[in-house]
Tab-separated table of C-alpha atoms in Angstrom:
chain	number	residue	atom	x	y	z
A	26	UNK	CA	4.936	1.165	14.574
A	27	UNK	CA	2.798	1.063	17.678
A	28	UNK	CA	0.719	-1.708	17.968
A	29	UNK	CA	-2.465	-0.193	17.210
A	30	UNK	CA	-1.044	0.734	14.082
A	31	UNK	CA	0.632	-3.119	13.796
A	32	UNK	CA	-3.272	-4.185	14.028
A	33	UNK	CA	-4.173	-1.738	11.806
A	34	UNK	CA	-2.026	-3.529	9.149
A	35	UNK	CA	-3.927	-6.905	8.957
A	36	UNK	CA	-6.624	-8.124	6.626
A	37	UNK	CA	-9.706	-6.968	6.825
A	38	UNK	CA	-12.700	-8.661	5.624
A	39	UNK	CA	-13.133	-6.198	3.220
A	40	UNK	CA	-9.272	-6.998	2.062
A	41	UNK	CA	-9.559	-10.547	1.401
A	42	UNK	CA	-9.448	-12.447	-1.777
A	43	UNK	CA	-13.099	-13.346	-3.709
A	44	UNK	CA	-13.934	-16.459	-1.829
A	45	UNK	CA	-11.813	-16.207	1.203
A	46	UNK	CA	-12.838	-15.313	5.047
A	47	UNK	CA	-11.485	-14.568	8.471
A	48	UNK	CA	-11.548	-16.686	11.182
A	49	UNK	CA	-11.868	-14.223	14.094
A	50	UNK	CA	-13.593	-10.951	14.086
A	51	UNK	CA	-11.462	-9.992	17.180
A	52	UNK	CA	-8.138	-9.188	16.044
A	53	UNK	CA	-5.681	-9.187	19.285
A	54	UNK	CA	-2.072	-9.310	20.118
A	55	UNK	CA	-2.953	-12.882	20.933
A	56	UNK	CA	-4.875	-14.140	18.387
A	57	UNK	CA	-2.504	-16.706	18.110
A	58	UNK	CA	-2.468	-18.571	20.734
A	59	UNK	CA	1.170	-18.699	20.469
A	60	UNK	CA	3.798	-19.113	23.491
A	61	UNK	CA	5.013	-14.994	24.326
A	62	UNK	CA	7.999	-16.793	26.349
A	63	UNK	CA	11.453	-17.006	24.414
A	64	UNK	CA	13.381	-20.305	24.319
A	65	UNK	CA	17.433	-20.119	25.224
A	66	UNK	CA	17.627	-21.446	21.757
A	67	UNK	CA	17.730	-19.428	18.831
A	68	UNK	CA	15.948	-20.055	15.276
A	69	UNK	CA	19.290	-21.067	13.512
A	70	UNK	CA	19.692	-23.603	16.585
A	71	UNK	CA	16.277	-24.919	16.853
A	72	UNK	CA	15.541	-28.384	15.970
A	73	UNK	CA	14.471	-29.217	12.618
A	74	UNK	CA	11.060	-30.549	13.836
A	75	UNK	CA	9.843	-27.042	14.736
A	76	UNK	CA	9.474	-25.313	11.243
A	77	UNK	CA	6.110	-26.691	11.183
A	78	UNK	CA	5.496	-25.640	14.034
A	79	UNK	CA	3.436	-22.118	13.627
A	80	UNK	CA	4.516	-20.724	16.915
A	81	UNK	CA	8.174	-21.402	15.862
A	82	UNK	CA	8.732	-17.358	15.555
A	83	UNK	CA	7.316	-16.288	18.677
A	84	UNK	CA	9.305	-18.528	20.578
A	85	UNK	CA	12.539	-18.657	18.800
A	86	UNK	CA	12.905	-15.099	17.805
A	87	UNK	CA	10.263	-13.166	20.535
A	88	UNK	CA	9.080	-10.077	18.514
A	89	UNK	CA	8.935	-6.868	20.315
A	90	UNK	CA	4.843	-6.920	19.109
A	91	UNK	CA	2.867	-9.410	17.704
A	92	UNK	CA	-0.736	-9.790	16.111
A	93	UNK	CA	-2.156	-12.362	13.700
A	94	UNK	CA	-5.623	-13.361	12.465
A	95	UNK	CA	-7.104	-16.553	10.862
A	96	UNK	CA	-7.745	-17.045	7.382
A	97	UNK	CA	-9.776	-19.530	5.786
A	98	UNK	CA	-11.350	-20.423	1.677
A	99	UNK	CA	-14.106	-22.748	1.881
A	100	UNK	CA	-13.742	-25.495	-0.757
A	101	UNK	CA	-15.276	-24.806	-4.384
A	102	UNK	CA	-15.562	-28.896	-5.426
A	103	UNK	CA	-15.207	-32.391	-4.171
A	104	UNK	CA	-11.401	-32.363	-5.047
A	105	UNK	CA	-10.910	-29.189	-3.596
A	106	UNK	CA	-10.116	-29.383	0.092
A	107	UNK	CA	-9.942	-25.745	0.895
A	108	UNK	CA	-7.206	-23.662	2.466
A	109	UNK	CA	-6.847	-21.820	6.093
A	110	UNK	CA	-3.665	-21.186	7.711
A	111	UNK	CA	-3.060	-17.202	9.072
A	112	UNK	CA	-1.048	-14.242	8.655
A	113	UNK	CA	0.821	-12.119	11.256
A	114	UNK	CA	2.434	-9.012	11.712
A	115	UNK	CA	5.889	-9.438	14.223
A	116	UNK	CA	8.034	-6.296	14.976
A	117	UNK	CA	11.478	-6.492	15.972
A	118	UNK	CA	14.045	-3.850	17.632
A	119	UNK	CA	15.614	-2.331	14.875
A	120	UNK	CA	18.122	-4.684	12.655
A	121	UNK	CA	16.836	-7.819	14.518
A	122	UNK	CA	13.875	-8.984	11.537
A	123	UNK	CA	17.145	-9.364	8.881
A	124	UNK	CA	18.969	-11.414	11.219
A	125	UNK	CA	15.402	-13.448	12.296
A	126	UNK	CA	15.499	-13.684	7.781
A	127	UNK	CA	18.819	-14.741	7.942
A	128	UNK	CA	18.124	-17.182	10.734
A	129	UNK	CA	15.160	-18.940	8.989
A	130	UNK	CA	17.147	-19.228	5.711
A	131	UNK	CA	19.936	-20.929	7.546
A	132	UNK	CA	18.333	-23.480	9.673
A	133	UNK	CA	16.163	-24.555	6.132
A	134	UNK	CA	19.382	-25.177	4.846
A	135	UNK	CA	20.846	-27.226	7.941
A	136	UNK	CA	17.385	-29.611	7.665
A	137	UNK	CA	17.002	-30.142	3.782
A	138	UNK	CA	16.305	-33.847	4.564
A	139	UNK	CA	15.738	-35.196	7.772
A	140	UNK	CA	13.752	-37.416	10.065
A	141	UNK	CA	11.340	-36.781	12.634
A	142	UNK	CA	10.329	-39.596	15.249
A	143	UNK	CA	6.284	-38.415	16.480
A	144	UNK	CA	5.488	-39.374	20.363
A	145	UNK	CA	4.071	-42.783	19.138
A	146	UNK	CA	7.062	-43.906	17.282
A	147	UNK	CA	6.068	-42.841	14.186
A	148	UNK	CA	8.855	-41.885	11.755
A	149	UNK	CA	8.256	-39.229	9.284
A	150	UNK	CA	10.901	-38.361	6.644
A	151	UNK	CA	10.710	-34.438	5.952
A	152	UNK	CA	12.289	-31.938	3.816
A	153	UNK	CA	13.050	-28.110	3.707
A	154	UNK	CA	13.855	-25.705	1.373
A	155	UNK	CA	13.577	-21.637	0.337
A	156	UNK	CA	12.271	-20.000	-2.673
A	157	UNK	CA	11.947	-16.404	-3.471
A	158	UNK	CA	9.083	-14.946	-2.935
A	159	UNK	CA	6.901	-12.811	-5.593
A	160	UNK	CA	6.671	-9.509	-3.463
A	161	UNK	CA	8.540	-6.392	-3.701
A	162	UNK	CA	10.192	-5.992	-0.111
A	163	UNK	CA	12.951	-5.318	1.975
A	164	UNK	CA	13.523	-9.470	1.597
A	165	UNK	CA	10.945	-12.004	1.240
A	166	UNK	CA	11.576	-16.175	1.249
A	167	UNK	CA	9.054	-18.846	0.914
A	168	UNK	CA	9.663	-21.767	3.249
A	169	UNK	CA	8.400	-25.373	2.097
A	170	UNK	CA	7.952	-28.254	4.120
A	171	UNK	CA	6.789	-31.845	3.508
A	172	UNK	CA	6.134	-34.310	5.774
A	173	UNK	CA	5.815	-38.533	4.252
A	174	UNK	CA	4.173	-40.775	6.590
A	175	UNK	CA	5.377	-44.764	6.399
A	176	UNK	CA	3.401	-46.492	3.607
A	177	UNK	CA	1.896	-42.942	2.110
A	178	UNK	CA	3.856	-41.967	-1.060
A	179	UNK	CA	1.984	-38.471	-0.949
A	180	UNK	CA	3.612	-36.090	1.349
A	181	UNK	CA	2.154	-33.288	3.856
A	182	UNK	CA	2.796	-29.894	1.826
A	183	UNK	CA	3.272	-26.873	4.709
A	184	UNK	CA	4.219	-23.230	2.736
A	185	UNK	CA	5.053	-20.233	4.999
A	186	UNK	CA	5.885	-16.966	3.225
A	187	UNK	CA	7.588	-14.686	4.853
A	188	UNK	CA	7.894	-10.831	4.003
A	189	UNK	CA	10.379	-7.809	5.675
A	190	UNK	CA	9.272	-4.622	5.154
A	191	UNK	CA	11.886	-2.510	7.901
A	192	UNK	CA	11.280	-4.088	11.238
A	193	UNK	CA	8.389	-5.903	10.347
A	194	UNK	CA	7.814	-9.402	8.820
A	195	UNK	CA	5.113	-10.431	7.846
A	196	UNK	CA	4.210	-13.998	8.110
A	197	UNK	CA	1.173	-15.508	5.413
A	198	UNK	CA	1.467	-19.378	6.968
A	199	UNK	CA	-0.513	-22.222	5.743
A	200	UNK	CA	-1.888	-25.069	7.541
A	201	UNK	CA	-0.277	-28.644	6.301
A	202	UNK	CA	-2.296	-30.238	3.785
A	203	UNK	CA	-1.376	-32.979	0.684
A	204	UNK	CA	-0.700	-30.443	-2.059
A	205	UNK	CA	0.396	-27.148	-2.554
A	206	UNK	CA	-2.375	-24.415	-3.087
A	207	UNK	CA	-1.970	-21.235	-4.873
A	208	UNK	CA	-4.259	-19.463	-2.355
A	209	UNK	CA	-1.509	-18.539	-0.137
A	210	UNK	CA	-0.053	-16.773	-3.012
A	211	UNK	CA	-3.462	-14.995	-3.031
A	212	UNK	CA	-3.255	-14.405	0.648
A	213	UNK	CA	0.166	-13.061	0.787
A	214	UNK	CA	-0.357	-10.565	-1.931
A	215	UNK	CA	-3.639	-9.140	0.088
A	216	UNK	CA	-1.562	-8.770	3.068
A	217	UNK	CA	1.139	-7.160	1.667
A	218	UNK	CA	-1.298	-4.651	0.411
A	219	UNK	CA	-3.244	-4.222	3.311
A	220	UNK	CA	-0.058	-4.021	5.505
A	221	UNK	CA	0.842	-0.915	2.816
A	222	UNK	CA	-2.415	0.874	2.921
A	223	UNK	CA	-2.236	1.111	6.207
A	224	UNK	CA	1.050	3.240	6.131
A	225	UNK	CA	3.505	0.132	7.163
């Protein structure tokens, strides 16, 4: 899929969720912002520390092309704190998104529990795990996070779907917040679609 056609394939305004908007009008290979230079060190190597991270992909398994746009739902109520995150479109030579699948499934297995020390000292006791995801795909995981700060029994909740469909995955990532929304749900179904309709 040339990437005009790999742009093609994102949200639209038009195919968001009731309720939901983008970020950026200006959808680019770079929307991003994320390093384009691969690491020596492959996802199934990587530290644990990193699956947060939402450049993790680009620099642990460098796609062949890359877009992404913002997403963002404005909250609804004083107990609703909203939801943004993004969603982007990586393709890989051919065979290389399974093994990137198989990667990502391996190193949340390797760093079920663990702790991460923060540049101040701070030491955060996180946790990783993969569900299925909902979609009808090539393959499709959900990857949870959480994050507990000292003296806070409520963890940071971080959910990053990702979907294969050939070459492609598709990435529907959500920005860390203290409970689990089921707007990315929302998300990743409208960018399945989209990605669809536009003949991926």
């Amino acid at each position: 899929m040339p990437l005009e056609r790999l742009r093609d394939g994102l949200l639209t305004r038009d195919q968001l969720p009731l309720g939901f908007r983008l970020l950026t009008e200006e959808v680019n290979s770079t929307t991003t912002g994320a390093p384009h230079t691969p690491s020596a060190v492959p996802i199934a190597s990587m530290p644990c520390s990193e699956l947060g991270v939402e450049s993790f992909m680009t620099t642990h398994a460098l796609p062949a092309e890359d877009v992404a746009v913002g997403v963002e739902r404005t909250r609804v109520g004083n107990d609703d704190l909203g939801w943004f995150g993004q969603e982007s479109l990586d393709r890989y030579a051919p065979g290389q998104a399974a093994a990137v699948m198989a990667a990502i499934r391996g190193v949340a297995q390797n760093c079920a529990s663990y702790t991460n020390t923060l540049a101040d000292g701070t030491r955060l006791q996180e946790t990783a795990s993969v569900t299925a995801a909902e979609v009808s795909a090539d393959d499709s995981l959900l990857l949870h996070t959480t994050s507990t700060f000292p003296g806070d029994p409520e963890p940071f909740v971080g959910e990053t779907a990702f979907v294969r469909m050939g070459d492609v995955i598709l990435m529907v990532q959500q920005v860390s917040d203290q409970k689990p929304s089921p707007s990315s749900e929302k998300v990743l179904a409208a960018a399945v679609k989209a990605y669809r309709s536009a003949g991926g």
